[in-house]
């Protein structure tokens, strides 16, 4: 599809966070040299009207009795959905419903309203979705290349990974050495801080935000925002039974996990068991401030 695909971007029920995320994409202008943007709620485009398009992006959740652009939201999405060649559900609200309503084809408790037409839908969850993920999908559509999807219609190239993969704290996780407070540069964030990285499908630690950072790199645990379970209660806590995590990392048997954890705890890692970086006056000032 080397001719410019025509794109309509609809904001359903949400916060426009995915739009603002994409606005920060370094190659934002280059993307729209390849895409003809017919409508976006936050960009100066032509007045909206229902028409055929190659790509429909829905950002935000569906909700009954909610109007947008002078139409009942459900009817608006139905009209655009039927004539679009590809539909991108952008962000966790659009994919799973989030805290606002229902997803396009998947919900937390049931299949979404457009499940029967899911073959034309590409899901890009995230709160917000990483701008690189949307750029990847739009470039693939422009090049008329097949996008391999998983069982939840997410691009395999992005969501076959877990957030845990690529995390710079993985060695601490392996040796069961945990950070005891937020914002620290050393230690794993899993046991004490409730990091959801081992259970979250995303490439956040492989494709960094703003090309420099991710939550774990900044000392904040992964929230699991690309999953249907987001947002969850007790976000910053890992449930345990007698010191054993209630949930074992994806694809690992409990027996294997406990065996490796037992070996790691019995063999002390001298290098990681002590501070690698001493901050001198900063540590002294922090101690005084906490008194």
XYZ file of C-alpha atoms in Angstrom, residues 64-230:
167
model
C -23.262 3.187 26.221
C -25.225 6.455 26.001
C -22.078 8.442 25.230
C -22.000 10.837 22.287
C -19.053 11.935 20.182
C -19.032 14.289 17.180
C -22.813 14.473 17.281
C -23.306 10.692 17.114
C -24.017 8.040 19.702
C -20.562 6.531 20.168
C -21.581 2.959 19.414
C -23.260 3.988 16.140
C -20.309 6.174 15.171
C -17.766 3.376 15.623
C -20.058 0.874 13.872
C -20.400 3.113 10.811
C -16.654 3.739 10.531
C -15.704 0.169 11.451
C -17.691 -1.390 8.627
C -15.991 0.666 5.894
C -12.419 0.692 7.260
C -9.882 -1.771 5.851
C -7.897 -1.954 9.106
C -8.924 -0.951 12.623
C -6.352 -0.197 15.313
C -7.551 -0.349 18.914
C -5.015 1.971 20.503
C -4.382 1.800 24.239
C -5.666 -0.486 26.963
C -9.035 1.277 27.147
C -9.735 0.606 23.467
C -8.460 -2.974 23.673
C -9.806 -4.184 27.026
C -12.006 -1.370 28.314
C -9.681 -0.065 31.028
C -11.513 1.778 33.810
C -13.999 3.491 31.495
C -16.066 0.928 29.610
C -15.590 -1.819 27.037
C -12.892 -2.714 24.547
C -13.559 -3.103 20.839
C -13.112 -6.875 20.650
C -11.873 -7.930 24.114
C -13.135 -7.133 27.602
C -12.020 -8.252 31.032
C -15.025 -10.555 31.446
C -16.337 -11.171 27.916
C -15.725 -10.657 24.218
C -16.192 -7.109 22.981
C -18.866 -5.705 20.687
C -16.842 -6.141 17.491
C -15.434 -9.586 18.266
C -17.092 -11.178 15.228
C -15.108 -8.772 13.014
C -11.878 -9.131 14.955
C -9.903 -10.247 11.883
C -9.538 -6.638 10.742
C -8.548 -5.371 14.226
C -4.989 -4.829 15.451
C -4.740 -4.365 19.214
C -2.044 -2.130 20.683
C -2.661 -2.014 24.449
C -0.773 0.230 26.872
C -1.555 3.119 29.195
C -0.437 4.868 27.152
C 0.640 2.799 24.161
C 4.297 3.256 23.240
C 4.607 5.529 20.152
C 7.050 3.088 18.522
C 4.363 0.389 18.571
C 1.893 2.483 16.616
C 4.629 3.661 14.243
C 5.556 0.015 13.555
C 1.963 -0.901 12.697
C 1.389 2.157 10.485
C 4.643 1.547 8.607
C 3.714 -2.097 8.041
C 0.314 -1.028 6.678
C 1.963 1.540 4.411
C 4.340 -1.126 3.073
C 1.388 -3.525 2.678
C 3.199 -6.112 4.786
C 1.458 -8.759 6.866
C 1.449 -8.114 10.614
C 1.561 -11.379 12.541
C -0.850 -11.247 15.493
C -1.185 -13.334 18.654
C -4.390 -14.808 20.100
C -5.452 -11.379 21.366
C -4.757 -9.642 18.038
C -1.582 -7.969 19.307
C 1.479 -7.691 17.020
C 3.756 -10.624 17.849
C 6.878 -8.538 17.115
C 5.973 -6.333 20.096
C 3.934 -8.399 22.528
C 5.674 -11.776 22.403
C 8.145 -10.298 24.902
C 7.495 -9.531 28.538
C 8.424 -6.244 30.131
C 10.842 -8.293 32.256
C 12.921 -9.064 29.164
C 15.481 -6.347 28.613
C 15.137 -4.997 32.158
C 18.488 -3.802 33.498
C 17.539 -5.242 36.934
C 17.321 -8.843 35.729
C 20.526 -9.913 37.464
C 19.086 -8.720 40.780
C 15.906 -10.724 40.042
C 17.952 -13.850 39.353
C 19.825 -13.541 42.649
C 16.676 -12.523 44.607
C 18.110 -9.188 45.713
C 15.280 -6.667 45.997
C 15.143 -2.886 46.295
C 13.490 -1.843 49.537
C 12.299 1.593 48.355
C 11.141 3.342 45.198
C 13.543 5.327 43.050
C 16.653 3.311 43.847
C 19.024 2.412 41.018
C 19.906 -1.005 42.398
C 17.902 -4.104 43.245
C 14.894 -5.864 41.739
C 11.452 -4.286 42.135
C 9.487 -7.548 42.146
C 9.220 -8.781 45.728
C 8.881 -5.554 47.731
C 7.504 -3.207 45.065
C 5.108 -5.468 43.152
C 6.700 -5.138 39.699
C 4.455 -6.743 37.063
C 7.236 -7.138 34.502
C 7.338 -10.980 34.586
C 3.592 -11.111 33.770
C 3.267 -8.254 31.276
C 3.443 -8.571 27.507
C 5.342 -5.546 26.169
C 8.730 -4.428 24.909
C 9.037 -1.379 27.195
C 12.522 -2.312 28.394
C 13.701 -3.185 24.873
C 12.277 -0.088 23.127
C 12.776 2.708 25.640
C 10.388 5.594 26.214
C 11.630 8.844 24.685
C 14.593 6.674 23.639
C 16.136 6.919 27.127
C 14.033 5.373 29.883
C 11.462 2.941 31.249
C 9.704 2.590 34.591
C 12.154 0.056 36.084
C 15.136 2.085 34.887
C 13.722 5.075 36.753
C 13.153 2.991 39.903
C 9.393 2.455 39.475
C 7.890 -1.038 39.097
C 6.077 -2.051 35.923
C 2.319 -1.488 36.350
C 1.254 -4.178 33.883
C -0.627 -1.570 31.864
C -0.760 -3.629 28.637
C -2.769 -6.430 30.249
C -6.526 -6.929 30.611
C -6.071 -7.035 34.405
C -4.953 -3.374 34.490
